[in-house]
Each structure stands twice: as structure tokens, then as C-alpha cells.
PDB file of C-alpha atoms in Angstrom:
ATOM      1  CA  UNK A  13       0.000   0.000   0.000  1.00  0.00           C
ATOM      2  CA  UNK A  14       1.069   3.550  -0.819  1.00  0.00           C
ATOM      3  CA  UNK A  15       2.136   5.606   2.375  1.00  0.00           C
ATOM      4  CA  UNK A  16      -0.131   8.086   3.058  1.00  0.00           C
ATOM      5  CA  UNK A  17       0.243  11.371   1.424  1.00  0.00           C
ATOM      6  CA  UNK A  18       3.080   9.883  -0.847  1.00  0.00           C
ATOM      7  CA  UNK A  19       0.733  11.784  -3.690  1.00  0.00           C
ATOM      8  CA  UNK A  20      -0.194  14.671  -1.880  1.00  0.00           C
ATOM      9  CA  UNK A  21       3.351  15.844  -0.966  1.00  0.00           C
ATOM     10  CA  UNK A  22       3.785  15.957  -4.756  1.00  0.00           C
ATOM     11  CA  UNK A  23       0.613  17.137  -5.858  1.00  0.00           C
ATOM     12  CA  UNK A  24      -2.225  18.887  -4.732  1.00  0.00           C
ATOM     13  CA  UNK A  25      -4.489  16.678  -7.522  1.00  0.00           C
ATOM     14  CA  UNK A  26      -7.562  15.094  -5.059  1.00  0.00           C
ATOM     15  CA  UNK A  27      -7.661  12.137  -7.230  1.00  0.00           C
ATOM     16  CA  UNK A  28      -3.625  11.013  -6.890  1.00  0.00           C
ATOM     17  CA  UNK A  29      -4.133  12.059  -2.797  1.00  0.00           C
ATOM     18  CA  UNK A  30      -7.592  10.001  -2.914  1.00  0.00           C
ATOM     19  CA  UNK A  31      -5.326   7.160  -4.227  1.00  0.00           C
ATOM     20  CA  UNK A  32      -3.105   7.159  -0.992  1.00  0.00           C
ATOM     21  CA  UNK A  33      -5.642   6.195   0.716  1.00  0.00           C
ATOM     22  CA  UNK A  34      -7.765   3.709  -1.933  1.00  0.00           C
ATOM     23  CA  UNK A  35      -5.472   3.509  -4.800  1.00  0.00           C
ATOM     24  CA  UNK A  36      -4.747  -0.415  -4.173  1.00  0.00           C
ATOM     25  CA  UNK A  37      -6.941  -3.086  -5.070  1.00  0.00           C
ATOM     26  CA  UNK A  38      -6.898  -4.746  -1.780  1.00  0.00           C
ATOM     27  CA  UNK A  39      -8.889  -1.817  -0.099  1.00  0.00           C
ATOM     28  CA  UNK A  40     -11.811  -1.002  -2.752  1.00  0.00           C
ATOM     29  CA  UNK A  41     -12.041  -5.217  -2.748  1.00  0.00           C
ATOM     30  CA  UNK A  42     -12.716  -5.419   1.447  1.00  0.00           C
ATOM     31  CA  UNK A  43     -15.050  -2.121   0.766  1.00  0.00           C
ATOM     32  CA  UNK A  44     -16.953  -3.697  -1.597  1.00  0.00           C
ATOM     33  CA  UNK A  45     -17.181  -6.853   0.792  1.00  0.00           C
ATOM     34  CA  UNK A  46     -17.901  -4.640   3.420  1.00  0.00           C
ATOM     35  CA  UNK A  47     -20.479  -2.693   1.216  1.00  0.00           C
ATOM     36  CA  UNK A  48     -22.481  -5.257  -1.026  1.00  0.00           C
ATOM     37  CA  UNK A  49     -21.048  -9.006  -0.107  1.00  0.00           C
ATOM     38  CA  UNK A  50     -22.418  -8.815   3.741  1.00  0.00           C
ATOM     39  CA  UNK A  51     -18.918  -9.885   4.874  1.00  0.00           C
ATOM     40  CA  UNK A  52     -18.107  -8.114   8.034  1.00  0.00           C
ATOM     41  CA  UNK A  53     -16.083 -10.808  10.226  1.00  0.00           C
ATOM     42  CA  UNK A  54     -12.451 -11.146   9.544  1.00  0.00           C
ATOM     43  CA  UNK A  55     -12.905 -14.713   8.543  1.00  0.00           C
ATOM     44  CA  UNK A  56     -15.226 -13.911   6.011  1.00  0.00           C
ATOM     45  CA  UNK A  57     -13.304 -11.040   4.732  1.00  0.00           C
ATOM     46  CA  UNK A  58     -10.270 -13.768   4.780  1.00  0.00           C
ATOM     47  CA  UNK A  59     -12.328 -15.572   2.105  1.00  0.00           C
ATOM     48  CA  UNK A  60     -12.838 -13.738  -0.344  1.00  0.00           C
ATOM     49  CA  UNK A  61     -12.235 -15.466  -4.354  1.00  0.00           C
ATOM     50  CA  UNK A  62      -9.212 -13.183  -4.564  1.00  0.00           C
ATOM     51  CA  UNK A  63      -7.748 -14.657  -1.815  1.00  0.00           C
ATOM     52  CA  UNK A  64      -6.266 -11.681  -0.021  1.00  0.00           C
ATOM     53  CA  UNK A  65      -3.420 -12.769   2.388  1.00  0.00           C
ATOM     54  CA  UNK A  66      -3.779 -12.878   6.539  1.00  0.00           C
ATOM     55  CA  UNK A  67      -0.948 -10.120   6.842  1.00  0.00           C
ATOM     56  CA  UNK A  68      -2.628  -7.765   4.463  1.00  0.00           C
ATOM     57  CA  UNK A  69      -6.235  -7.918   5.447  1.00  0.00           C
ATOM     58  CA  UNK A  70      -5.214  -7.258   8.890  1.00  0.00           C
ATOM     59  CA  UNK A  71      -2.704  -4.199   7.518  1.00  0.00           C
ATOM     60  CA  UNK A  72      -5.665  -2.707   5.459  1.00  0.00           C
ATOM     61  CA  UNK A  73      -8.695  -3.518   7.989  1.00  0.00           C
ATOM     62  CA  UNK A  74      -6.098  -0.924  10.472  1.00  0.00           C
ATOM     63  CA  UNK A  75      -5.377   1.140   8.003  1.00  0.00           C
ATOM     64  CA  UNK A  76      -9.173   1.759   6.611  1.00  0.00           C
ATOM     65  CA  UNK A  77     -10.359   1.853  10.972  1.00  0.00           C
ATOM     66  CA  UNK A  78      -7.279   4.398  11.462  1.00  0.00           C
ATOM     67  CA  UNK A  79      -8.311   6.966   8.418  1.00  0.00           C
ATOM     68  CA  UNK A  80     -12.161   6.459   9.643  1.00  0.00           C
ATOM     69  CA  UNK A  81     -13.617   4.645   6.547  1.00  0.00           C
ATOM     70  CA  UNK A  82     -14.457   1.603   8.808  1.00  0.00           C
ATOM     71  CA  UNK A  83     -14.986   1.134  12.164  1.00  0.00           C
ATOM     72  CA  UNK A  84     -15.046  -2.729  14.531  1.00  0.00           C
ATOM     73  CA  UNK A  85     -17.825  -3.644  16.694  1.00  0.00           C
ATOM     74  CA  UNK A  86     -17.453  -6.807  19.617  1.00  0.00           C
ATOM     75  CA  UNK A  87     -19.089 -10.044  17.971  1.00  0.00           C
ATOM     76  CA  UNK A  88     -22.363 -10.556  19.451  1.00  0.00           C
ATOM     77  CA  UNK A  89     -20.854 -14.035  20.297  1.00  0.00           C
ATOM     78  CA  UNK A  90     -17.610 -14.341  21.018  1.00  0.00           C
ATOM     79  CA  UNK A  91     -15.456 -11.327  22.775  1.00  0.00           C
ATOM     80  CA  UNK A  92     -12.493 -12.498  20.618  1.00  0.00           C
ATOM     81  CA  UNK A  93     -14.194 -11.827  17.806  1.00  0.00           C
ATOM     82  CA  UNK A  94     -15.114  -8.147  15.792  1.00  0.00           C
ATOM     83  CA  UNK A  95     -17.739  -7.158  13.198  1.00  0.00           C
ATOM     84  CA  UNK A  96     -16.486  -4.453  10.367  1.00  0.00           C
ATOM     85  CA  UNK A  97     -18.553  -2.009   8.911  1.00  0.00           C
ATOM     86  CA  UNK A  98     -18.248   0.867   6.705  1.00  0.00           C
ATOM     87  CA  UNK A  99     -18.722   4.400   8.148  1.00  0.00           C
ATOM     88  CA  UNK A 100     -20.383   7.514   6.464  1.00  0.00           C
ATOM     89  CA  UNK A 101     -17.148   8.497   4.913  1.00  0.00           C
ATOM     90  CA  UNK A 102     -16.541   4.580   3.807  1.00  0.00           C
ATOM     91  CA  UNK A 103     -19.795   5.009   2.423  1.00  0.00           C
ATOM     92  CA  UNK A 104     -19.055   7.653  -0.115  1.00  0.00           C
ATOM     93  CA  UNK A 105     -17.464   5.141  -2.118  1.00  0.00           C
ATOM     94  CA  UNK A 106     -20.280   3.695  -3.350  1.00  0.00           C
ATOM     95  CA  UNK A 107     -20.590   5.661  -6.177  1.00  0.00           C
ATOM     96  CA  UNK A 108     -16.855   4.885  -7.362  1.00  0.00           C
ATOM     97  CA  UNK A 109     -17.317   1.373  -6.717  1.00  0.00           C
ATOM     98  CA  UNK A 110     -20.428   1.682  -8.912  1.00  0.00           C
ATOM     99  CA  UNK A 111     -18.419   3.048 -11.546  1.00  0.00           C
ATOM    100  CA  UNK A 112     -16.033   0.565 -11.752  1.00  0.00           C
ATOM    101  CA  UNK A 113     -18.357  -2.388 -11.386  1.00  0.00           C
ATOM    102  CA  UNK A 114     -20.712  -0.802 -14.565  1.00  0.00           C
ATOM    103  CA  UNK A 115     -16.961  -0.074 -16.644  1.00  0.00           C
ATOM    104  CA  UNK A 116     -15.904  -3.937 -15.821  1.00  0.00           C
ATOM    105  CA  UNK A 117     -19.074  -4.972 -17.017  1.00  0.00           C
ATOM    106  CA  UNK A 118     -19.015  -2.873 -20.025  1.00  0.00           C
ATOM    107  CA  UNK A 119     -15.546  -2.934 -20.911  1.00  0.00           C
ATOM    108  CA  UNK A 120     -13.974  -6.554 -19.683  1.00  0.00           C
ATOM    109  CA  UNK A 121     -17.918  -8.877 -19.279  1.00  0.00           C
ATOM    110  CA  UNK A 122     -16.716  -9.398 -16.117  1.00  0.00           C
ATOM    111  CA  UNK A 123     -20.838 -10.017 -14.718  1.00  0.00           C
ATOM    112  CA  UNK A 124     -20.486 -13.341 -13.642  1.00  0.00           C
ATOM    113  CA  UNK A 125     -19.389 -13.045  -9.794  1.00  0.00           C
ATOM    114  CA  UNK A 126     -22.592 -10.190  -9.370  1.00  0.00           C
ATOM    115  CA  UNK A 127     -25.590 -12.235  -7.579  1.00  0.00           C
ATOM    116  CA  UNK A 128     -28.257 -11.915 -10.232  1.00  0.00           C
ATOM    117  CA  UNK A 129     -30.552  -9.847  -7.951  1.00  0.00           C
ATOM    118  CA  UNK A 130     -28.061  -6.988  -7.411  1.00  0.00           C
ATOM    119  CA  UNK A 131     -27.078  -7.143 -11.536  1.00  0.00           C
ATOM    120  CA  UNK A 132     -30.497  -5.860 -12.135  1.00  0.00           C
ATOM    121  CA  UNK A 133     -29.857  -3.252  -9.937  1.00  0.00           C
ATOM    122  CA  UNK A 134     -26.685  -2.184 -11.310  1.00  0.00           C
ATOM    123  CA  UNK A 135     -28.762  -1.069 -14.196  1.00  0.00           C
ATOM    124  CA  UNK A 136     -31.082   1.241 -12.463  1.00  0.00           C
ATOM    125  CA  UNK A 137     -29.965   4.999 -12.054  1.00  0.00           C
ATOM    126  CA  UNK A 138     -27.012   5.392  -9.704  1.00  0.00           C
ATOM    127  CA  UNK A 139     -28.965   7.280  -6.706  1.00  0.00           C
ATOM    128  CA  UNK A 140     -31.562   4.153  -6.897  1.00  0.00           C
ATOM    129  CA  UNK A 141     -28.607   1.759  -6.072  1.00  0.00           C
ATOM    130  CA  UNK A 142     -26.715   3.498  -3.543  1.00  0.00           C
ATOM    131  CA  UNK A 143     -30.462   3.486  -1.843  1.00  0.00           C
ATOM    132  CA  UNK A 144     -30.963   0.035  -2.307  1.00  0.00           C
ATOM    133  CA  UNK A 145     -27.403  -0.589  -0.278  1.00  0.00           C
ATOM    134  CA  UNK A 146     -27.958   1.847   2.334  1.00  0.00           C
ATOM    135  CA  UNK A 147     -31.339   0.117   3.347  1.00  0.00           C
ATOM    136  CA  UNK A 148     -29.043  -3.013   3.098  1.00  0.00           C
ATOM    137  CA  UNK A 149     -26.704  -1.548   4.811  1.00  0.00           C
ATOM    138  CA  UNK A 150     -28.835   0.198   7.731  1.00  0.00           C
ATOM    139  CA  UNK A 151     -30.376  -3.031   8.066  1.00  0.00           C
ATOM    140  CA  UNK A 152     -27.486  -4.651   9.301  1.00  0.00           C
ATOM    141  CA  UNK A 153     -25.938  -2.238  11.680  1.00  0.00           C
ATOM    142  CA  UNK A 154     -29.094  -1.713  13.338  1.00  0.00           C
ATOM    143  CA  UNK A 155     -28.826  -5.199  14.234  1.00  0.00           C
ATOM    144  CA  UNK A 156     -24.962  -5.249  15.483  1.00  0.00           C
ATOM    145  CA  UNK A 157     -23.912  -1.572  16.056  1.00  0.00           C
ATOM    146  CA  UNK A 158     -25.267   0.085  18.874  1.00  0.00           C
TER     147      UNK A 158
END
């Protein structure tokens, strides 16, 4: 992962100091577990199909709690145990990972891996499916985050 502000002592561009902080796949892929996969234990992040190693989940899940993107919760069940989930600012990113998911489609057919009830979403108006998550979302940390 780049350091932080490698970019931004360089250049005062908000997408190269945006890409400090998201710029490597392994981050946008644990958001986008975080966000539409309903993966929010370690073990589950851990199993992802890209296979992300131990060392760097646990680097990026600090790194993403320390610049406020995610935050941990105690599992209901075990003390030993935390639940991740995306804050407001994590949030934001739905609309870039939106992006990217519609340009993969478009551009490299890359469909396959989307369940088939969120690829009809991914076709409605962008607002529409960031609402559709949110609910999703909502839903969830109602349950675990108090």
C-alpha cells in the first residue's frame, strides 16, 4: 500500500491524494465486501475469491479503521471476535465502486461473480442503487452496532 500522502506531498491533484488512501486493489475489494457481499467478520473477509493474504487484510482492515472509513464492533458471540462495517465516509465510495463495477461490465464482461438480484440493480440509475445498499446496509448495523 502507498504511504499516506506519498501523492499529496507531490501534488495537490484530489484524485492522486484520494489514491493514498484507496489507490490499491486490496482496499476497494474489502469495501466492496464490506459494502455489497455482507462480509463483516475477519474470517469472512479472509475468504474472499481473490484470496487476499492474513498479513494484508489485517494491515488494510487498520489502516481503513485508522483513516475512519471503517470502524469494529465486539461479535455478538464471542469477545475475541469483531464485526467491520463501513462508516459515512466509507460510504461515499459507493458511487466509485459503482463506476467501476458498470466499466468492468461494459468494458472486460466481467458479470459473472454479481448475484443476479443486485445485476439488475446495477442497471437502475445510480442514486436508486446506492439506496438500495444503504437500506441493506442500515439493516445490518441496526442489528450489530449500537
Amino acid at each position: 500500500m502507498v504511504k499516506r500522502n506519498e501523492h499529496c506531498l507531490n501534488s495537490e491533484c484530489p484524485i492522486a491524494c484520494s489514491l493514498d488512501l484507496i489507490g490499491d486493489h486490496w482496499t476497494l475489494l474489502i469495501v466492496r465486501s464490506l459494502m455489497f457481499e455482507h462480509r463483516h467478520e475477519y474470517k469472512d473477509l479472509l475468504a474472499i475469491p481473490e484470496r487476499i493474504s492474513s498479513n494484508i487484510l489485517s494491515d488494510r482492515l487498520k489502516k481503513l479503521e485508522e483513516e475512519g472509513l471503517i470502524r469494529s464492533v465486539g461479535h455478538p458471540e464471542s469477545k475475541r471476535r469483531k464485526l467491520y462495517y463501513l462508516t459515512d465516509k466509507g460510504k461515499d465510495l459507493i458511487f466509485v465502486l459503482l463506476d467501476i463495477a458498470r466499466w468492468g461490465v461494459r468494458h472486460l464482461g466481467r458479470a459473472d461473480s454479481i448475484p443476479p438480484e443486485k445485476q439488475a440493480v446495477l442497471g437502475s440509475p445510480p442514486e436508486q442503487v446506492a439506496k438500495f445498499i444503504f437500506e441493506d446496509l442500515k439493516a445490518w448495523e441496526k442489528k450489530f452496532v449500537r
